[in-house]
CSV table of C-alpha atoms in Angstrom, one decimal:
chain,number,residue,atom,x,y,z
O,19,MET,CA,-28.1,-2.3,6.6
O,20,PHE,CA,-28.5,-5.3,4.4
O,21,TYR,CA,-31.6,-5.6,2.2
O,22,ASP,CA,-31.8,-9.4,2.2
O,23,LEU,CA,-29.7,-12.5,2.5
O,24,GLN,CA,-28.4,-12.5,-1.1
O,25,TYR,CA,-27.5,-8.8,-0.7
O,26,ALA,CA,-25.6,-9.5,2.5
O,27,LYS,CA,-23.7,-12.5,0.9
O,28,LYS,CA,-22.8,-10.5,-2.2
O,29,TYR,CA,-21.3,-7.7,-0.1
O,30,LEU,CA,-19.6,-9.7,2.6
O,31,ASN,CA,-18.5,-13.1,1.5
O,32,ASN,CA,-14.7,-13.5,1.3
O,33,SER,CA,-14.2,-10.0,2.7
O,34,ILE,CA,-12.2,-9.0,5.7
O,35,ILE,CA,-14.0,-6.9,8.3
O,36,ARG,CA,-13.3,-6.5,12.0
O,37,LEU,CA,-14.8,-8.1,15.1
O,38,GLU,CA,-13.8,-6.5,18.4
O,39,GLY,CA,-11.1,-4.6,16.5
O,40,LEU,CA,-9.5,-7.8,15.2
O,41,PRO,CA,-9.6,-8.8,11.4
O,42,ILE,CA,-11.8,-11.6,10.4
O,43,LEU,CA,-12.4,-13.3,7.1
O,44,VAL,CA,-16.1,-13.7,6.3
O,45,LYS,CA,-16.8,-17.2,4.8
O,46,ASP,CA,-20.6,-16.9,4.4
O,47,VAL,CA,-23.7,-15.2,5.6
O,48,ALA,CA,-26.7,-17.3,6.6
O,49,VAL,CA,-30.1,-16.8,8.3
O,50,ASN,CA,-31.6,-19.0,11.1
O,51,LEU,CA,-35.2,-20.0,11.7
O,52,ALA,CA,-35.8,-16.9,13.9
O,53,LYS,CA,-34.6,-14.9,10.9
O,54,TYR,CA,-31.5,-13.6,12.5
O,55,TYR,CA,-28.6,-13.1,10.1
O,56,PHE,CA,-25.2,-14.5,11.2
O,57,ILE,CA,-21.7,-14.7,9.7
O,58,TYR,CA,-19.5,-17.8,9.5
O,59,TYR,CA,-15.9,-16.5,9.8
O,60,ASN,CA,-12.3,-17.3,10.3
O,61,SER,CA,-10.1,-15.3,12.6
O,62,LEU,CA,-6.8,-14.1,11.0
O,63,PRO,CA,-4.1,-15.1,10.5
O,64,ASP,CA,-5.2,-18.6,11.8
O,65,THR,CA,-8.0,-19.6,9.4
O,66,LYS,CA,-8.4,-23.2,10.7
O,67,LYS,CA,-11.4,-22.7,13.1
O,68,ASN,CA,-14.8,-21.7,11.8
O,69,LYS,CA,-16.7,-19.3,14.1
O,70,ILE,CA,-20.0,-17.7,14.1
O,71,VAL,CA,-21.2,-14.2,15.0
O,72,PHE,CA,-24.6,-12.5,14.6
O,73,LEU,CA,-24.6,-9.8,11.9
O,74,ASN,CA,-26.1,-7.3,14.2
O,75,ASP,CA,-23.4,-7.8,16.8
O,76,ALA,CA,-22.3,-4.3,17.9
O,77,SER,CA,-18.6,-5.3,18.0
O,78,LEU,CA,-18.6,-5.9,14.3
O,79,SER,CA,-17.1,-3.1,12.2
O,80,PHE,CA,-17.6,-2.7,8.5
O,81,SER,CA,-15.4,0.4,8.2
O,82,PRO,CA,-12.3,0.1,5.9
O,83,ILE,CA,-9.5,-1.5,7.7
O,84,PRO,CA,-6.1,0.4,8.1
O,85,LEU,CA,-3.3,-0.9,5.9
O,86,GLY,CA,0.3,0.2,5.1
O,87,MET,CA,3.8,-1.1,5.3
O,88,LEU,CA,4.6,-4.8,5.9
O,89,ALA,CA,8.3,-5.2,6.6
O,90,PRO,CA,10.0,-7.5,7.0
O,91,PHE,CA,7.5,-9.6,5.1
O,92,THR,CA,8.3,-13.3,4.8
O,93,ILE,CA,6.5,-15.6,2.6
O,94,ARG,CA,7.7,-19.1,2.1
O,95,GLN,CA,10.4,-18.5,4.6
O,96,SER,CA,13.4,-17.6,2.3
O,97,ARG,CA,11.8,-14.6,0.6
O,98,ILE,CA,12.1,-11.4,2.5
O,99,ASN,CA,10.3,-8.4,1.1
O,100,THR,CA,8.9,-5.1,1.9
O,101,VAL,CA,5.4,-4.6,0.8
O,102,PHE,CA,3.1,-1.6,0.9
O,103,MET,CA,-0.5,-2.6,0.9
O,104,TYR,CA,-3.5,-0.3,0.3
O,105,ARG,CA,-7.1,-0.5,-0.6
O,106,MET,CA,-8.4,0.6,-4.0
O,107,PRO,CA,-11.7,2.5,-4.4
O,108,THR,CA,-12.7,-0.1,-6.9
O,109,ARG,CA,-16.2,-0.2,-8.4
O,110,ILE,CA,-17.3,-3.5,-6.9
O,111,TRP,CA,-20.1,-4.1,-4.5
O,112,LYS,CA,-18.0,-5.3,-1.5
O,113,ILE,CA,-17.9,-4.2,2.0
O,114,GLY,CA,-14.5,-4.8,3.7
O,115,LEU,CA,-11.2,-5.8,2.2
O,116,ASN,CA,-11.4,-8.2,-0.7
O,117,ILE,CA,-8.9,-9.6,-3.1
O,118,ASP,CA,-10.6,-7.4,-5.8
O,119,ASN,CA,-10.1,-4.2,-3.9
O,120,TYR,CA,-6.6,-4.2,-2.5
O,121,ASP,CA,-3.3,-3.9,-4.1
O,122,ILE,CA,0.3,-4.3,-3.0
O,123,LYS,CA,3.5,-2.6,-4.1
O,124,LEU,CA,6.8,-4.4,-3.7
O,125,ILE,CA,9.1,-1.7,-2.2
O,126,LEU,CA,12.2,-3.9,-1.7
O,127,SER,CA,12.9,-7.5,-2.4
O,128,GLU,CA,15.8,-9.1,-0.5
O,129,GLY,CA,15.3,-12.7,-1.6
O,130,LEU,CA,14.2,-14.8,-4.5
O,131,ILE,CA,10.6,-14.4,-5.6
O,132,ASN,CA,9.9,-17.4,-7.8
O,133,LYS,CA,6.2,-16.8,-8.1
O,134,GLY,CA,6.5,-13.1,-8.1
O,135,VAL,CA,4.2,-10.5,-6.7
O,136,SER,CA,1.1,-12.3,-7.6
O,137,TYR,CA,1.8,-15.1,-5.1
O,138,ILE,CA,2.2,-12.5,-2.3
O,139,TYR,CA,-0.9,-10.7,-3.5
O,140,GLU,CA,-3.0,-13.9,-3.2
O,141,ASN,CA,-1.7,-15.0,0.2
O,142,ILE,CA,-0.9,-11.8,2.0
O,143,ILE,CA,-4.1,-11.7,4.1
O,144,ILE,CA,-3.4,-14.9,6.0
O,145,THR,CA,0.1,-13.8,7.1
O,146,ASN,CA,1.1,-12.6,10.6
O,147,GLU,CA,2.5,-9.5,9.0
O,148,PHE,CA,-0.9,-8.6,7.6
O,149,TYR,CA,-2.4,-9.1,11.0
O,150,ASN,CA,0.2,-6.9,12.6
O,151,THR,CA,-0.3,-4.1,10.1
O,152,VAL,CA,-4.0,-4.1,10.6
O,153,MET,CA,-3.5,-3.9,14.3
O,154,GLY,CA,-0.7,-1.3,14.0
O,155,ASN,CA,1.8,-3.5,15.8
O,156,TYR,CA,5.1,-2.1,14.8
O,157,PRO,CA,8.4,-1.9,16.7
O,158,SER,CA,9.5,1.5,17.8
O,159,TYR,CA,11.8,3.6,15.6
O,160,SER,CA,15.0,2.7,17.6
O,161,SER,CA,13.9,-1.0,17.8
O,162,ALA,CA,13.3,-1.1,14.1
O,163,ILE,CA,16.9,0.2,13.4
O,164,ARG,CA,18.3,-2.4,15.8
O,165,ILE,CA,16.3,-5.2,14.2
O,166,SER,CA,17.2,-4.1,10.7
O,167,ASP,CA,20.9,-3.9,11.6
O,168,LYS,CA,20.8,-7.3,13.2
O,169,THR,CA,18.8,-9.2,10.6
O,170,GLY,CA,19.8,-7.2,7.5
O,171,TYR,CA,16.1,-7.0,6.6
O,172,ALA,CA,13.9,-3.9,6.1
O,173,THR,CA,11.9,-3.2,9.2
O,174,ALA,CA,8.8,-0.9,9.4
O,175,PHE,CA,8.2,1.2,12.4
O,176,SER,CA,4.9,2.7,11.3
O,177,ARG,CA,2.3,2.2,8.5
O,178,LYS,CA,4.3,4.8,6.4
O,179,PHE,CA,8.0,4.2,7.1
O,180,CYS,CA,10.6,1.5,7.1
O,181,ILE,CA,14.3,1.3,7.5
O,182,TYR,CA,16.7,-0.8,5.4
O,183,ASN,CA,20.4,-0.7,5.5
O,184,ARG,CA,20.2,2.6,7.4
O,185,LYS,CA,18.1,4.1,4.6
O,186,LEU,CA,14.7,5.6,5.3
O,187,PHE,CA,11.8,4.5,3.0
O,188,TYR,CA,8.3,6.1,2.9
O,189,THR,CA,5.1,4.6,1.6
O,190,THR,CA,5.4,3.9,-2.2
O,191,VAL,CA,7.5,7.0,-2.6
O,192,GLY,CA,10.8,5.2,-2.0
O,193,GLN,CA,13.9,6.3,-0.2
O,194,VAL,CA,13.4,9.7,1.4
O,195,GLY,CA,16.4,9.9,3.8
O,196,GLU,CA,19.1,8.2,5.8
O,197,ILE,CA,19.7,7.2,9.4
O,198,LYS,CA,22.9,8.9,10.7
O,199,GLU,CA,24.8,8.7,13.9
O,200,HIS,CA,22.9,8.3,17.1
O,201,MET,CA,20.0,7.0,15.1
O,202,LYS,CA,19.2,10.5,13.8
O,203,PRO,CA,17.0,10.4,10.7
O,204,ILE,CA,18.0,12.9,8.0
O,205,LEU,CA,15.5,13.6,5.3
O,206,PHE,CA,16.7,14.5,1.8
O,207,GLU,CA,16.2,18.1,1.0
O,208,ARG,CA,13.3,17.5,-1.4
O,209,PHE,CA,11.5,15.4,1.1
O,210,SER,CA,11.9,17.9,4.0
O,211,TYR,CA,8.2,18.4,4.0
O,212,LEU,CA,7.9,15.0,5.6
O,213,LYS,CA,9.5,16.1,8.8
O,214,GLN,CA,6.2,16.4,10.8
O,215,VAL,CA,5.0,13.0,9.6
O,216,LEU,CA,8.3,11.4,10.5
O,217,ASP,CA,8.3,13.1,13.9
O,218,ARG,CA,4.8,11.8,14.6
O,219,ASP,CA,5.6,8.3,13.5
O,220,ARG,CA,8.9,7.8,15.3
C,18,MET,CA,-1.3,24.2,-22.1
C,19,ALA,CA,-4.1,21.9,-23.3
C,20,LEU,CA,-7.5,22.1,-21.7
C,21,ILE,CA,-9.3,19.0,-20.5
C,22,ILE,CA,-11.8,19.2,-23.4
C,23,GLU,CA,-9.0,19.2,-25.9
C,24,GLU,CA,-7.0,16.4,-24.2
C,25,TRP,CA,-9.9,14.0,-23.6
C,26,ASN,CA,-12.0,14.9,-26.6
C,27,VAL,CA,-15.2,14.8,-24.5
C,28,LYS,CA,-18.6,16.1,-25.6
C,29,PRO,CA,-18.6,19.8,-25.0
C,30,GLN,CA,-21.0,21.0,-22.2
C,31,ALA,CA,-21.7,24.6,-21.4
C,32,GLY,CA,-23.3,24.0,-18.0
C,33,GLU,CA,-21.1,23.7,-14.9
C,34,ILE,CA,-23.1,21.3,-12.6
C,35,GLY,CA,-24.4,17.8,-13.1
C,36,ILE,CA,-26.5,16.0,-10.5
C,37,GLU,CA,-27.4,12.4,-9.9
C,38,ILE,CA,-29.8,11.6,-7.0
C,39,GLU,CA,-30.2,7.9,-6.1
C,40,MET,CA,-33.5,7.3,-4.4
C,41,GLU,CA,-35.4,4.4,-2.9
C,42,GLY,CA,-39.1,4.8,-1.9
C,43,ARG,CA,-42.6,4.2,-3.2
C,44,ASN,CA,-44.5,5.4,-6.2
C,45,LEU,CA,-41.4,7.1,-7.5
C,46,LYS,CA,-42.1,9.2,-10.5
C,47,ILE,CA,-40.2,8.1,-13.6
C,48,ASP,CA,-41.1,10.4,-16.5
C,49,ASP,CA,-42.1,13.9,-17.6
C,50,ILE,CA,-39.8,15.8,-15.2
C,51,LEU,CA,-38.5,18.9,-16.9
C,52,GLY,CA,-34.7,18.7,-17.2
C,53,TRP,CA,-34.4,15.3,-15.6
C,54,ARG,CA,-34.4,11.7,-16.6
C,55,ALA,CA,-34.9,8.6,-14.4
C,56,VAL,CA,-32.6,5.7,-14.8
C,57,HIS,CA,-32.2,2.3,-13.2
C,58,ASP,CA,-29.3,1.9,-10.7
C,59,GLY,CA,-28.2,-1.7,-9.8
C,60,SER,CA,-26.7,-0.8,-6.5
C,61,LEU,CA,-30.2,0.2,-5.1
C,62,ARG,CA,-32.8,-2.1,-3.7
C,63,GLY,CA,-36.6,-2.3,-3.8
C,64,GLU,CA,-38.5,0.4,-5.8
C,65,SER,CA,-35.6,2.7,-6.7
C,66,ILE,CA,-34.6,5.2,-9.3
C,67,GLU,CA,-31.6,7.5,-10.0
C,68,TYR,CA,-32.7,11.0,-11.1
C,69,VAL,CA,-30.1,12.5,-13.4
C,70,LEU,CA,-30.0,16.0,-14.8
C,71,LYS,CA,-30.2,15.7,-18.6
C,72,THR,CA,-27.5,18.2,-19.2
C,73,PRO,CA,-25.2,20.2,-16.8
C,74,LYS,CA,-26.6,23.5,-15.6
C,75,SER,CA,-25.1,26.8,-14.7
C,76,ARG,CA,-24.6,27.4,-11.0
C,77,ASN,CA,-27.4,29.9,-10.8
C,78,LYS,CA,-29.9,27.5,-12.5
C,79,VAL,CA,-29.3,24.5,-10.2
C,80,ASP,CA,-31.7,25.6,-7.5
C,81,TYR,CA,-34.5,25.9,-10.1
C,82,TYR,CA,-34.1,22.4,-11.4
C,83,LEU,CA,-33.9,20.9,-7.9
C,84,LYS,CA,-37.2,22.6,-7.1
C,85,ILE,CA,-38.7,21.2,-10.3
C,86,LEU,CA,-37.8,17.7,-9.3
C,87,GLN,CA,-39.0,18.2,-5.7
C,88,GLU,CA,-42.3,19.5,-6.9
C,89,ALA,CA,-42.8,16.8,-9.5
C,90,LEU,CA,-42.2,14.1,-6.9
C,91,LYS,CA,-44.5,15.8,-4.4
C,92,ASN,CA,-47.3,16.2,-7.0
C,93,SER,CA,-47.2,12.5,-7.9
C,94,TRP,CA,-47.4,11.5,-4.3
C,95,SER,CA,-43.9,9.9,-4.4
C,96,ILE,CA,-42.7,8.7,-1.0
C,97,LEU,CA,-38.9,9.2,-0.6
C,98,LEU,CA,-37.1,6.6,1.6
C,99,PRO,CA,-33.4,7.1,1.1
C,100,SER,CA,-31.3,4.4,2.6
C,101,ASN,CA,-27.6,4.1,3.2
C,102,ARG,CA,-27.3,2.7,-0.3
C,103,CYS,CA,-28.4,6.0,-1.8
C,104,GLY,CA,-26.2,8.9,-2.5
C,105,ILE,CA,-26.1,12.2,-4.4
C,106,HIS,CA,-23.3,12.7,-6.9
C,107,ILE,CA,-22.3,16.1,-8.1
C,108,HIS,CA,-20.4,16.6,-11.3
C,109,ILE,CA,-18.4,19.8,-11.6
C,110,ASN,CA,-17.5,20.6,-15.2
C,111,CYS,CA,-13.7,20.9,-15.7
C,112,GLN,CA,-13.7,20.9,-19.5
C,113,LYS,CA,-12.2,24.4,-19.6
C,114,LEU,CA,-9.6,23.8,-17.0
C,115,THR,CA,-6.0,22.6,-17.6
C,116,THR,CA,-4.7,19.4,-16.1
C,117,GLN,CA,-2.7,21.4,-13.6
C,118,GLN,CA,-5.8,23.3,-12.5
C,119,VAL,CA,-7.7,20.0,-12.1
C,120,PHE,CA,-4.8,18.7,-9.9
C,121,ASN,CA,-5.1,21.8,-7.8
C,122,PHE,CA,-8.9,21.3,-7.5
C,123,ILE,CA,-8.4,17.6,-6.4
C,124,ILE,CA,-5.6,18.5,-3.9
C,125,LEU,CA,-7.6,21.2,-2.3
C,126,TYR,CA,-10.6,19.0,-2.0
C,127,LEU,CA,-8.6,16.1,-0.5
C,128,ILE,CA,-7.2,18.4,2.2
C,129,PHE,CA,-10.7,18.9,3.4
C,130,GLU,CA,-12.1,15.5,2.4
C,131,ASP,CA,-12.5,14.2,5.9
C,132,VAL,CA,-14.4,17.2,7.1
C,133,LEU,CA,-16.5,17.4,4.0
C,134,VAL,CA,-17.5,13.7,4.2
C,135,LYS,CA,-18.6,14.3,7.8
C,136,PHE,CA,-20.8,17.1,6.5
C,137,CYS,CA,-22.3,14.7,4.0
C,138,GLY,CA,-23.5,12.3,6.6
C,139,LYS,CA,-22.2,9.8,9.2
C,140,GLU,CA,-23.2,6.9,7.1
C,141,ARG,CA,-21.0,8.2,4.3
C,142,GLU,CA,-17.8,7.9,6.3
C,143,GLY,CA,-16.0,4.7,5.2
C,144,ASN,CA,-19.0,4.0,2.8
C,145,THR,CA,-17.9,1.6,0.1
C,146,PHE,CA,-19.5,3.8,-2.6
C,147,CYS,CA,-17.6,6.9,-1.7
C,148,LEU,CA,-14.3,6.0,0.0
C,149,ARG,CA,-12.1,8.7,1.3
C,150,ALA,CA,-8.4,8.8,0.4
C,151,LYS,CA,-7.6,7.7,4.0
C,152,ASP,CA,-9.8,4.6,3.5
C,153,ALA,CA,-8.4,3.7,0.1
C,154,GLU,CA,-4.8,5.1,-0.3
C,155,ALA,CA,-4.4,3.7,-3.8
C,156,LEU,CA,-5.9,7.0,-5.0
C,157,ILE,CA,-3.0,8.9,-3.5
C,158,ASP,CA,-0.5,6.6,-5.1
C,159,ALA,CA,-2.2,6.9,-8.5
C,160,LEU,CA,-2.3,10.7,-8.2
C,161,ILE,CA,1.5,10.7,-7.5
C,162,ILE,CA,2.1,8.8,-10.7
C,163,ALA,CA,-0.4,11.0,-12.6
C,164,LYS,CA,1.3,14.1,-11.4
C,165,LYS,CA,4.7,12.8,-12.4
C,166,GLU,CA,3.3,11.9,-15.9
C,167,GLY,CA,1.4,15.2,-16.1
C,168,SER,CA,-1.7,13.3,-17.1
C,169,LEU,CA,-4.8,11.9,-15.4
C,170,ARG,CA,-4.7,8.9,-17.7
C,171,ILE,CA,-3.9,6.3,-15.0
C,172,LEU,CA,-7.0,7.3,-13.1
C,173,GLN,CA,-9.4,6.6,-15.9
C,174,HIS,CA,-10.4,3.2,-14.6
C,175,ASP,CA,-13.1,1.7,-12.5
C,176,ASN,CA,-10.5,0.9,-9.9
C,177,TYR,CA,-10.8,4.5,-8.8
C,178,ARG,CA,-14.4,5.1,-9.4
C,179,TYR,CA,-15.8,4.5,-5.8
C,180,ALA,CA,-13.7,7.3,-4.3
C,181,SER,CA,-15.5,10.2,-2.7
C,182,ILE,CA,-13.9,12.2,-5.6
C,183,ASN,CA,-14.2,10.2,-8.8
C,184,ILE,CA,-11.5,11.3,-11.2
C,185,SER,CA,-12.3,8.7,-13.8
C,186,SER,CA,-15.2,10.9,-15.0
C,187,ILE,CA,-12.7,13.3,-16.4
C,188,GLY,CA,-12.1,11.0,-19.4
C,189,LYS,CA,-15.9,10.3,-19.8
C,190,TYR,CA,-17.4,13.8,-19.3
C,191,GLY,CA,-14.6,16.2,-18.5
C,192,SER,CA,-15.9,16.5,-15.0
C,193,LEU,CA,-14.9,15.6,-11.5
C,194,GLU,CA,-17.6,13.6,-9.7
C,195,PHE,CA,-18.2,14.1,-6.0
C,196,ARG,CA,-20.0,11.1,-4.6
C,197,ALA,CA,-20.0,11.7,-0.8
C,198,MET,CA,-23.4,13.3,-0.1
C,199,ARG,CA,-26.1,11.2,1.4
C,200,SER,CA,-29.5,11.2,-0.4
C,201,LEU,CA,-31.9,13.7,1.1
C,202,GLU,CA,-35.6,14.0,1.1
C,203,ASN,CA,-35.4,17.8,1.0
C,204,PHE,CA,-33.5,18.7,-2.2
C,205,ASN,CA,-33.0,22.3,-0.9
C,206,GLU,CA,-30.3,20.9,1.3
C,207,ILE,CA,-28.3,19.9,-1.8
C,208,ASN,CA,-27.5,23.5,-2.7
C,209,PRO,CA,-25.1,24.2,0.2
C,210,TRP,CA,-23.1,21.1,-0.8
C,211,ILE,CA,-22.8,22.3,-4.4
C,212,ASN,CA,-21.8,25.7,-3.3
C,213,ILE,CA,-19.1,24.3,-1.0
C,214,LEU,CA,-17.7,22.3,-3.9
C,215,LEU,CA,-17.7,25.4,-6.0
C,216,CYS,CA,-15.9,27.3,-3.3
C,217,ILE,CA,-13.1,24.7,-3.6
C,218,LYS,CA,-13.1,24.9,-7.3
C,219,ASP,CA,-12.9,28.7,-7.4
C,220,LYS,CA,-10.2,28.9,-4.8
C,221,SER,CA,-8.1,26.2,-6.5
C,222,LEU,CA,-8.0,28.4,-9.6
C,223,GLU,CA,-6.0,31.0,-7.7
C,224,PHE,CA,-3.0,28.7,-7.5
C,225,ASN,CA,-0.5,28.1,-10.2
C,226,GLN,CA,1.5,25.3,-8.8
C,227,SER,CA,0.1,22.6,-6.4
C,228,LYS,CA,2.8,23.2,-3.8
C,229,GLU,CA,1.4,26.8,-3.4
C,230,ILE,CA,-1.7,25.3,-1.8
C,231,ILE,CA,0.3,23.5,0.9
C,232,GLU,CA,2.4,26.7,1.4
C,233,ALA,CA,-0.8,28.8,1.8
C,234,PHE,CA,-2.2,26.4,4.3
C,235,SER,CA,1.0,26.4,6.3
C,236,MET,CA,1.3,30.2,6.2
C,237,ASN,CA,-2.3,31.0,7.1
C,238,GLY,CA,-3.2,28.2,9.5
C,239,TYR,CA,-6.2,26.0,9.2
C,240,ASN,CA,-8.8,28.6,10.5
C,241,ARG,CA,-7.9,31.5,8.2
C,242,PHE,CA,-7.2,29.2,5.2
C,243,SER,CA,-10.5,27.5,5.6
C,244,ARG,CA,-12.4,30.7,6.0
C,245,GLN,CA,-10.7,32.1,2.9
C,246,ILE,CA,-12.0,29.2,0.9
C,247,PHE,CA,-15.5,28.6,2.3
C,248,GLY,CA,-16.6,32.1,3.4
C,249,ASN,CA,-20.0,31.8,4.9
C,250,TYR,CA,-20.1,28.0,4.5
C,251,PHE,CA,-17.2,27.6,7.0
C,252,ASN,CA,-19.6,27.4,10.0
C,253,LEU,CA,-21.7,24.8,8.2
C,254,ILE,CA,-18.8,22.3,7.8
C,255,LYS,CA,-17.2,23.0,11.1
C,256,VAL,CA,-16.6,19.8,13.2
C,257,GLU,CA,-14.8,18.8,16.3
C,258,ASN,CA,-11.0,18.3,15.8
C,259,MET,CA,-11.3,20.1,12.4
C,260,ASN,CA,-7.7,21.3,12.7
C,261,ASP,CA,-6.4,17.8,13.1
C,262,LEU,CA,-8.5,16.4,10.3
C,263,ILE,CA,-7.3,19.1,7.9
C,264,VAL,CA,-3.7,18.8,8.9
C,265,GLU,CA,-3.9,15.0,8.3
C,266,GLY,CA,-5.5,15.8,4.9
C,267,ALA,CA,-2.7,18.2,4.0
C,268,ARG,CA,-0.1,15.6,5.0
C,269,ARG,CA,-1.9,13.0,2.9
C,270,VAL,CA,-1.7,15.1,-0.3
C,271,GLN,CA,1.7,16.7,0.1
C,272,ASP,CA,3.4,13.9,-1.7
C,273,ILE,CA,1.3,14.8,-4.7
C,274,ALA,CA,1.6,18.6,-4.3
C,275,PHE,CA,5.4,18.6,-4.0
C,276,ILE,CA,6.2,16.6,-7.1
C,277,ASP,CA,7.9,18.7,-9.7
C,278,GLU,CA,5.4,19.9,-12.1
C,279,ARG,CA,5.8,18.7,-15.7
C,280,TYR,CA,3.7,21.2,-17.6
């Protein structure tokens, strides 16, 4: 897959790939005396321990990692936001997710953001919320409503949808409906085409 | 309604198909190939060349030029060793289409993108040089903005270039570039891929508004809708779970298709 060591470094260093389905951050690629390539990496979100895996390990995945809604997204404790994260098909020679090939959109901001979106952008990959999004760990639809009601924060229940103040938000599109009595979601008329996607996700 | 050639002021081209073939190997011929030029490509490794059609050709001439290249390489004892770094990029001329028609072409392609990239080769799925919309959703977001603005301007950037459908070539050449096909040793196999893309283009021209595409899909069901588009090529692209893949593709593009047209 990789032509030589420099090629592997160029494509993988500082990128996020997956090992046994879990996101890892590649710190460097090296080669041992037996000419086996291996990767120095950090697990996410805890980046404290350096670990090693052979580059030909079958449990490594170089496929694009799934992204989506991060809500509630807390950074520096007091700032509560809703962020939609996606990969860009950028013309760079990188395999995996890299600071140069992802982007975020701030959907809702419920607290002060002193350093703005750029701070979130640079630090998002080491957060628990990022990890949960990659893993698809979301509360159920009804749990998300309850959490949102209790905390007052937007809460995602899938990669595509989140709930805030009994309003239904979808990807970067914005508000597409409301939550009515008995937790029933009602899509606005012009977003009625989303019914099947919503039924699948809730 | 302005045509792409008028809106983007690109160099006029009569031909419809452009081809770029990335190749690694040995003793690769680099000159005197009728209709083709050989250029260096930095993403390849070892002895490598990208063969590029000098000018776009009409759809009934493509086969002739592919045969010329194949013969030229054979006669010079070139050994073709395409790796997962190599791909084949097909440009479809859109200079005489309107922006709305290009949107329809893009939307129809994206509905089938998953299935089509599978046809192009397993190593092309999730490949960093030809990411699908499901791999890199920024493309969908940008298309929503573009549709609202009635212009493809936002997509004229290298940030969108390594998608399986490269829309940034509209501003450069007035074409859509399809990057998904793996490099092949037998260039005859490129023809079906080009014809499949032309099936999509031709069908997309039958729709006025983008939402009609989604409506036609919903009304006809995946099987009939797909057969209407691809005709004899339908069996060639058929894969397991095809229905699910196409339904997901349609869901992915409906946010673009249902935006009020501003033309």
